[in-house]
Short mmCIF file of C-alpha atoms and ligand atoms in Angstrom, two decimals:
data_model
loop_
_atom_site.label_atom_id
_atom_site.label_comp_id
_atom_site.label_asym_id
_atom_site.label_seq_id
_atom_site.Cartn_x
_atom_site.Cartn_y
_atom_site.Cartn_z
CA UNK A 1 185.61 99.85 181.08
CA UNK A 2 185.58 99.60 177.23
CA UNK A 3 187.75 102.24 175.81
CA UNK A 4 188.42 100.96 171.98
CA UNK A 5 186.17 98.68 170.10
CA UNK A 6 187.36 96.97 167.26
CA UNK A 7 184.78 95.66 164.01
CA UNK A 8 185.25 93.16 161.52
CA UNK A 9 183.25 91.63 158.67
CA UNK A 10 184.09 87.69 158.10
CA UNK A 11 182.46 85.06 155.94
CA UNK A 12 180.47 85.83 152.66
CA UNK A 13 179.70 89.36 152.42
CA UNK A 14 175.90 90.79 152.31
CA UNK A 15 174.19 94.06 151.64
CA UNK A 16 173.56 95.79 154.62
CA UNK A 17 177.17 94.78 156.62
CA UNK A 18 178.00 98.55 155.75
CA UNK A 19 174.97 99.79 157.60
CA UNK A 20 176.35 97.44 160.51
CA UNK A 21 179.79 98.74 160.34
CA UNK A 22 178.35 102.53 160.44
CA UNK A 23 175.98 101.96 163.16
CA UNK A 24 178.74 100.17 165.40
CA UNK A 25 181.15 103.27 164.71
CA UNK A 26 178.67 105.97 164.70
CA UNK A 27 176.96 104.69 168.22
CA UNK A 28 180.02 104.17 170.22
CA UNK A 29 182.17 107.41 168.82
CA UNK A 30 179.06 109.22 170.04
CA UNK A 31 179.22 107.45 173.65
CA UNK A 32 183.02 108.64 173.86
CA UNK A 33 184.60 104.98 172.64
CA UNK A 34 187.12 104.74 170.11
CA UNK A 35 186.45 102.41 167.64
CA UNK A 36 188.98 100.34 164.69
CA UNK A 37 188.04 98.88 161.63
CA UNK A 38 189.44 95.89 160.84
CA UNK A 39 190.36 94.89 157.49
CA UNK A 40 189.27 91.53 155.79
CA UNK A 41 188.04 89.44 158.96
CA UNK A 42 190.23 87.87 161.12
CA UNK A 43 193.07 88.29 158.73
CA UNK A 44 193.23 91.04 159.25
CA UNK A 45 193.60 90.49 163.05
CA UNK A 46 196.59 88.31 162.27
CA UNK A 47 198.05 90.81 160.06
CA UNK A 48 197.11 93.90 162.37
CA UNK A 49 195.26 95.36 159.38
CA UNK A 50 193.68 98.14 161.23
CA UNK A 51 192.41 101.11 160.74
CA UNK A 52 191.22 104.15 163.00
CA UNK A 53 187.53 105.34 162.42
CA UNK A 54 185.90 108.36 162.53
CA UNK A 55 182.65 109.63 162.24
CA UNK A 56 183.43 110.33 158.01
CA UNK A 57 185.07 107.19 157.93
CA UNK A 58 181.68 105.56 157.54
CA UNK A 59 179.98 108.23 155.60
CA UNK A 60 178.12 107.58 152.32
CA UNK A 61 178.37 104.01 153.05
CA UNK A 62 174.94 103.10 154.34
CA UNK A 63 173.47 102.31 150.76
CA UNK A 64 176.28 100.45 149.09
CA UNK A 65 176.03 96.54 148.97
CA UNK A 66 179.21 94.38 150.01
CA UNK A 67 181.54 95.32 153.10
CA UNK A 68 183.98 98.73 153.00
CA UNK A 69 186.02 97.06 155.56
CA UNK A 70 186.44 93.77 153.45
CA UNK A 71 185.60 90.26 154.34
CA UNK A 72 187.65 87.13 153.80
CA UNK A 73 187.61 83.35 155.03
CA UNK A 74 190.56 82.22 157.21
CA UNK A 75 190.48 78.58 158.24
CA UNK A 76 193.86 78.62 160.49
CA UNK A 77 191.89 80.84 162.75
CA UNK A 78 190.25 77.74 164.53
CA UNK A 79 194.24 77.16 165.38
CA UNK A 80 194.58 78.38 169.18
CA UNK A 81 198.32 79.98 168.26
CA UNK A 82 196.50 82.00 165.55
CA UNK A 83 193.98 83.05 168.16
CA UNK A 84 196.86 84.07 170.45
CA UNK A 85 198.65 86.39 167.87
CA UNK A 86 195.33 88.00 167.15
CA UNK A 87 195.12 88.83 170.57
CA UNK A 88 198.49 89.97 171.19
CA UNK A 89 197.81 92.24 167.79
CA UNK A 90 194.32 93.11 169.43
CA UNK A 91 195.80 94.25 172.96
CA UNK A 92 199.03 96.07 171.34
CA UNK A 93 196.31 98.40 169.54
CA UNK A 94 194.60 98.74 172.63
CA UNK A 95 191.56 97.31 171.40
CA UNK A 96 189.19 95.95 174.38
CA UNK A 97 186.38 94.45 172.64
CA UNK A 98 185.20 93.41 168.91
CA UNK A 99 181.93 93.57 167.16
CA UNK A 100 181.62 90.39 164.79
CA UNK A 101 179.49 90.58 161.84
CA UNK A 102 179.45 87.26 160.17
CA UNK A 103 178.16 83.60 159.90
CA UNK A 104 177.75 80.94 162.55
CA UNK A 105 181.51 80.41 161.43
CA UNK A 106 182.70 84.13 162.19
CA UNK A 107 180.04 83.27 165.37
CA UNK A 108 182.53 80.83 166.30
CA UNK A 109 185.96 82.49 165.63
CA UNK A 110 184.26 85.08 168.56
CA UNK A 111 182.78 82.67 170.84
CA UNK A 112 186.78 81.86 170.97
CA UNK A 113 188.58 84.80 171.50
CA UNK A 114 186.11 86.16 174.02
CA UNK A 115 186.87 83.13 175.34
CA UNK A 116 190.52 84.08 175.94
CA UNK A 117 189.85 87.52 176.99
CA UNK A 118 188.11 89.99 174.61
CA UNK A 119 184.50 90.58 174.27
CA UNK A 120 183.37 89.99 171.37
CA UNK A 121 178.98 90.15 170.16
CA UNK A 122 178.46 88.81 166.86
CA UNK A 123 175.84 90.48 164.34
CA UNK A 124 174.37 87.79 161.94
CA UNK A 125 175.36 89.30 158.63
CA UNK A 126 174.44 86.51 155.95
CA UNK A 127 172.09 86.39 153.29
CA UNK A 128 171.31 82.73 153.88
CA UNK A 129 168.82 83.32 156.95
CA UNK A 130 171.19 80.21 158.47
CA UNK A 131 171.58 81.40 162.03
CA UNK A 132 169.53 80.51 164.86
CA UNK A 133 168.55 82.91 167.48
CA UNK A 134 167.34 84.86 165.18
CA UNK A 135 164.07 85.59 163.24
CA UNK A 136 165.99 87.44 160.22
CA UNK A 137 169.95 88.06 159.20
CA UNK A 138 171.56 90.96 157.95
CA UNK A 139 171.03 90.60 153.89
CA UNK A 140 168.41 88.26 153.52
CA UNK A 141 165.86 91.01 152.68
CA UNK A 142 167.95 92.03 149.93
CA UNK A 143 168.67 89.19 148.45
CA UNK A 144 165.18 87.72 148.39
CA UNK A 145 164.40 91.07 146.60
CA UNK A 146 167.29 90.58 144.04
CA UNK A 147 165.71 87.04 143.76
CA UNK A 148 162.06 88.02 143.37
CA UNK A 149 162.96 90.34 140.58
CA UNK A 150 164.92 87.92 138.85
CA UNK A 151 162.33 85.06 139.22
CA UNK A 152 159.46 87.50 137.94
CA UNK A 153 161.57 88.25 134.96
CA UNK A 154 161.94 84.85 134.04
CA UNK A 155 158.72 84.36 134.40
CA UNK A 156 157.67 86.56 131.75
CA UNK A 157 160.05 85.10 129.01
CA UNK A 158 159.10 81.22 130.15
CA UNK A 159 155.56 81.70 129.70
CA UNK A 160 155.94 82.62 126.30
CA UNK A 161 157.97 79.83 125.38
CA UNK A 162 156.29 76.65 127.34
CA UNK A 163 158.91 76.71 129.63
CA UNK A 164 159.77 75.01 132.72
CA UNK A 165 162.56 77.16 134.82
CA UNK A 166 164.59 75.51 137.15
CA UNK A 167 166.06 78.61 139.47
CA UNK A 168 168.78 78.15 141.63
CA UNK A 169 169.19 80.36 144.65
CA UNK A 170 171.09 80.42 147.40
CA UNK A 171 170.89 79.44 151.16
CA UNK A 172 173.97 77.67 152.34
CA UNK A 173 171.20 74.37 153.26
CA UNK A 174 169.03 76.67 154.67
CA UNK A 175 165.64 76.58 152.65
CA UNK A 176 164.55 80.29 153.35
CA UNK A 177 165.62 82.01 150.69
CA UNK A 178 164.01 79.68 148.16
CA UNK A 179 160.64 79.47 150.33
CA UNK A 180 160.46 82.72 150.33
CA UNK A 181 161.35 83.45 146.73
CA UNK A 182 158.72 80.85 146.12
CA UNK A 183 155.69 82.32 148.30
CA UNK A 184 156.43 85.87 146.64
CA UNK A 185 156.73 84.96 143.00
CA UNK A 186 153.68 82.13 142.78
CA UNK A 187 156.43 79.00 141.83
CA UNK A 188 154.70 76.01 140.94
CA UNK A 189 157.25 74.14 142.95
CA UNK A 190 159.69 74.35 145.64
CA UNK A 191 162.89 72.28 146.15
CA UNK A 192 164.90 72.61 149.82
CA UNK A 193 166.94 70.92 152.17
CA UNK A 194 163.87 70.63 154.37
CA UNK A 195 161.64 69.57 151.40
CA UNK A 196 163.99 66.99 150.70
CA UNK A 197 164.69 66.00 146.67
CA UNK A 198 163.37 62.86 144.73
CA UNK A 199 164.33 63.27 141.27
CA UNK A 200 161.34 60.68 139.81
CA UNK A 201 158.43 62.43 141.46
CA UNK A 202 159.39 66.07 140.76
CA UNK A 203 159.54 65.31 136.91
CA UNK A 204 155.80 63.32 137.83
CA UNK A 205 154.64 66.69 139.31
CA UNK A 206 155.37 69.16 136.07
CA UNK A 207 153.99 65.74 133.51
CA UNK A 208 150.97 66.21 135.35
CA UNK A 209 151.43 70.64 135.58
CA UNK A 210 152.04 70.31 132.38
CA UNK A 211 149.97 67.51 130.88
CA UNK A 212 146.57 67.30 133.21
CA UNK A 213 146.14 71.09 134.31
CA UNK A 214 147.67 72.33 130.95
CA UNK A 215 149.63 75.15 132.57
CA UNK A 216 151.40 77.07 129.88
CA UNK A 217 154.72 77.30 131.76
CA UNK A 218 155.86 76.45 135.56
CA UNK A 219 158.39 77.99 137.60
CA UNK A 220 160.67 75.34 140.20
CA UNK A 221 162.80 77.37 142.83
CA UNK A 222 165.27 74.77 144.09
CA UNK A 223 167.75 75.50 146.53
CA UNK A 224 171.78 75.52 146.21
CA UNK A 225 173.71 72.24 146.69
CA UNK A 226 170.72 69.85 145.76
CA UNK A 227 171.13 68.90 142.44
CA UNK A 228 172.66 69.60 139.23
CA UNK A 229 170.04 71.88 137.81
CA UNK A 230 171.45 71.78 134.58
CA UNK A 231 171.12 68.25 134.26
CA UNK A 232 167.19 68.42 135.61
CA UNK A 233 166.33 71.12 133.27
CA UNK A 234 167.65 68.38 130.31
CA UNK A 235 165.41 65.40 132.01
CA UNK A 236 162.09 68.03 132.25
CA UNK A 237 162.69 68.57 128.30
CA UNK A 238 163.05 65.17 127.90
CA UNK A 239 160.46 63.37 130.15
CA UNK A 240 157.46 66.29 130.31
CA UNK A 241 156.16 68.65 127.38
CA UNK A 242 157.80 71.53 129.29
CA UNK A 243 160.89 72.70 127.59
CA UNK A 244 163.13 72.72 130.69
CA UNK A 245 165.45 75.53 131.17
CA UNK A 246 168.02 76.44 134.68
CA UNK A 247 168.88 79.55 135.51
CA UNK A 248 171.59 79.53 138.66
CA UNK A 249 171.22 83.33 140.13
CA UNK A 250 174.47 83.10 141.87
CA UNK A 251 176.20 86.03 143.47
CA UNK A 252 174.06 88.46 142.25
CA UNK A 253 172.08 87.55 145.20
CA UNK A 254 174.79 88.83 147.20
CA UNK A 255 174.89 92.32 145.96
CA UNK A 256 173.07 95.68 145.63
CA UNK A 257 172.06 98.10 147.44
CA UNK A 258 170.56 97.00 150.51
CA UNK A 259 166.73 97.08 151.03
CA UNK A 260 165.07 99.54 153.93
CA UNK A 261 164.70 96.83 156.11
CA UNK A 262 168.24 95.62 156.28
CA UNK A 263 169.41 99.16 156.89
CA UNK A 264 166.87 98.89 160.00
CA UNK A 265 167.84 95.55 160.82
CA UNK A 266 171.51 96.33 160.44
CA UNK A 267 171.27 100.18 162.47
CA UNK A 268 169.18 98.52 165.27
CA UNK A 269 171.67 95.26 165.88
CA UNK A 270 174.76 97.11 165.60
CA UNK A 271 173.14 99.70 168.30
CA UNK A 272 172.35 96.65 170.43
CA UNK A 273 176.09 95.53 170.08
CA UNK A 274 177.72 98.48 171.20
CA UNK A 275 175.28 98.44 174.12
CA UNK A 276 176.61 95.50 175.48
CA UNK A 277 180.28 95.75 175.23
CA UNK A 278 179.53 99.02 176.99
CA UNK A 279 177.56 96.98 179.88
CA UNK A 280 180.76 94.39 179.75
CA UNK A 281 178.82 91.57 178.22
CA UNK A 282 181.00 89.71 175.72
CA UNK A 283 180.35 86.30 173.71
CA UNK A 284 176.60 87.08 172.76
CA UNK A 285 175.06 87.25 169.65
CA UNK A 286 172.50 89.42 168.54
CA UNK A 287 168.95 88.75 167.24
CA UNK A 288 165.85 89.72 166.01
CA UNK A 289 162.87 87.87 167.61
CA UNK A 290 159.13 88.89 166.91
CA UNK A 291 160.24 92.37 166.16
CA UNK A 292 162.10 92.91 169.10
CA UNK A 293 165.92 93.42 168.98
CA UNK A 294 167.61 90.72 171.33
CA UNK A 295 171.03 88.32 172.72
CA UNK A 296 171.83 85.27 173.73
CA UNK A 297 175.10 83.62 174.49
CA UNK A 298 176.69 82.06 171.06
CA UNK A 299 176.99 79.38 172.59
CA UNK A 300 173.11 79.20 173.22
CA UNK A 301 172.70 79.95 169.47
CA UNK A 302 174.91 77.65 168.15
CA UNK A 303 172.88 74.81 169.74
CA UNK A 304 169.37 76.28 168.94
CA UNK A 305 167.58 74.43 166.65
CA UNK A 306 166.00 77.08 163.52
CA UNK A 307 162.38 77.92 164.10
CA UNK A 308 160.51 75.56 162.27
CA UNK A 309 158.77 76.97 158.93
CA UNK A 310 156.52 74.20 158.66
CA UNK A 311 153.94 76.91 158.53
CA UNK A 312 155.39 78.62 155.34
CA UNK A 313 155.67 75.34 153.59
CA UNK A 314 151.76 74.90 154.16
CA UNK A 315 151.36 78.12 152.94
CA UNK A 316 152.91 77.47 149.78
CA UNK A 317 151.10 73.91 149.35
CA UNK A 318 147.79 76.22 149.73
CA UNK A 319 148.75 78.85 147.54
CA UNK A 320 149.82 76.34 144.49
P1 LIG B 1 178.75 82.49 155.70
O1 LIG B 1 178.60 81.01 155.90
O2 LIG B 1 177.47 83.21 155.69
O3 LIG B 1 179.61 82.84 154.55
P2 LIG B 1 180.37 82.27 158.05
O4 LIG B 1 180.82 83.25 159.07
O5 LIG B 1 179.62 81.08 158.56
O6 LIG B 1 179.53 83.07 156.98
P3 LIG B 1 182.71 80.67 157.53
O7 LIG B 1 183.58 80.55 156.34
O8 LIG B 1 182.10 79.43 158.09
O9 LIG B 1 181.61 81.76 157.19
O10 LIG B 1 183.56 81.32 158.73
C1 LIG B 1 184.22 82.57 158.56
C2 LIG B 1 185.53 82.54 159.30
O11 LIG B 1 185.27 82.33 160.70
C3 LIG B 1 186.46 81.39 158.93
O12 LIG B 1 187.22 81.66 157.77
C4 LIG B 1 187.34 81.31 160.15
O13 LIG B 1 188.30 82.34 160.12
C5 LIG B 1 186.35 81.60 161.28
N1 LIG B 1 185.86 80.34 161.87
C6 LIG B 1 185.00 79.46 161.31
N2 LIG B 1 184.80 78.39 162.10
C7 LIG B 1 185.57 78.59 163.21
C8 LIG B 1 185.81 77.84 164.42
N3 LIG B 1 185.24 76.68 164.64
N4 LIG B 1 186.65 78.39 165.32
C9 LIG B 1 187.26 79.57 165.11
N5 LIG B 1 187.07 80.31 163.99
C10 LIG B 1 186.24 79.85 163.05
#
């Protein structure tokens, strides 16, 4: 029987991991479990960084972006003696079973301790929309909002200057973020990991935006790790009559206040997690799939290949 649950944030942080960490606490106090917050990921674990929650603990929390319990990166945890002390540190503070809100990286820090003995579910808390077994993660709302707004802003000051932007957003080589982005704020051009990038026929595409249909200014959404964008924005001035111009949105994207829908995602997932480390169930993840709040093993989800969005893409091509 589960007694103490224990929840961490790990990986890059995202709006709506407070809403997590409330819901987790909130729904297993009220079905007589103790719960522990853990500070800064599995550091923390290592360092037994814990701290006792109570219902107030998680108070006024469910509208503010980033994580109140921390989040940090710790590579030595793939180490199995740094797994061991964590779970030495986990059973000294009587703690029975963890609730992982993270990447496919924290996904696999869990898959490994449950492996040696404590349940753990991981929530997909990311605003890159990266993990399979999932249709949506914890954050991406927000931060295609925080994207959108930024994009239509541009917008407005590009098309008075014969512009070409070249935004940057994130996505960690998942193209969701700037598909969507590009489907809500009418780009004239998309640029992903599953779009692929060819330099030559992207600066072909605004001549001819720019030359043949005359448009007055063009927006390119183009996702992280591609390209320079700096030095594409130079070659757009240079080889079209669009004055190019890049714009990386950075880790704004990662903050704010998180949208409605995260807090729903994010109340409904971490309900789902508490569920099952009441039931016993340990090294699942949790998903959303056609509305419908879901697990699988990790392991499952770590070999699932992402739902294709070859639809979206053919949206956008028909929208352009
Ligand atoms: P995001 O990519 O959205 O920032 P993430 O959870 O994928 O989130 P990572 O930096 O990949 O971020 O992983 C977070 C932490 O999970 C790592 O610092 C490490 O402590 C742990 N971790 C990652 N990969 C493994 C692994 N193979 N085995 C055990 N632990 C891992």
């Amino acid at each position: 029987m589960v007694r103490k649950i224990g929840v961490l944030t790990s990986g890059g942080d995202a709006p709506g991991m407070n809403a997590a960490i409330r819901a987790v606490t909130r729904i297993a106090l009220n079905n007589g479990v103790e719960v522990v917050g853990v500070h800064n990921g599995y550091r923390g674990l290592l360092e037994s960084n814990f701290e006792p929650m109570s219902r107030s603990s998680v108070s006024e929390i469910l509208d503010k972006g980033g994580t109140k319990l921390g989040s940090a990166r710790l590579p030595e945890f793939r180490e199995e003696e740094v797994q061991d002390q964590c779970i030495k540190n986990l059973k000294r503070e009587g703690i029975d079973a963890l609730v992982v809100i993270g990447g496919d990286g924290s996904y696999r820090g869990a898959l490994a301790l449950t492996r040696k003995g404590i349940n753990c579910i991981g929530l997909p808390g990311t605003i890159d929309n990266d993990i399979p077994g999932t249709d949506l993660t914890i954050g991406f709302d927000t931060a295609l909002r925080t994207c959108v707004e930024n994009v239509d802003k541009l917008r407005d000051t590009s098309s008075s200057h014969h512009r070409c932007s070249i935004v940057e957003v994130m996505g960690n080589r998942c193209g969701d973020l700037a598909l969507y982005t590009a489907i809500a704020c009418g780009a004239e051009m998309v640029i992903t990991p599953e779009t692929g990038y060819d330099e030559l026929e992207v600066l072909e595409k605004l001549r001819y935006l720019g030359e043949a249909v005359r448009k007055n200014h063009a927006i390119v959404i183009i996702s992280e790790k591609i390209c320079d964008v700096d030095a594409l924005a130079k070659k757009v001035s240079l080889k079209t009559n669009f004055s190019g111009r890049a714009t990386v949105l950075g880790h704004i994207q990662r903050g704010g206040s998180p949208t409605a829908q995260d807090r729903m995602l994010a109340s409904r997932m971490g309900e789902k997690a508490v569920d099952l480390l009441v039931e016993g169930i340990g090294g699942h993840c949790v998903g959303i799939i056609d509305n419908q709040i879901s697990s699988i093993p990790i392991q499952e989800a770590l070999e699932r290949p992402r739902k294709s969005r070859k639809h979206l893409y053919r949206l956008f091509d028909r929208l352009v």
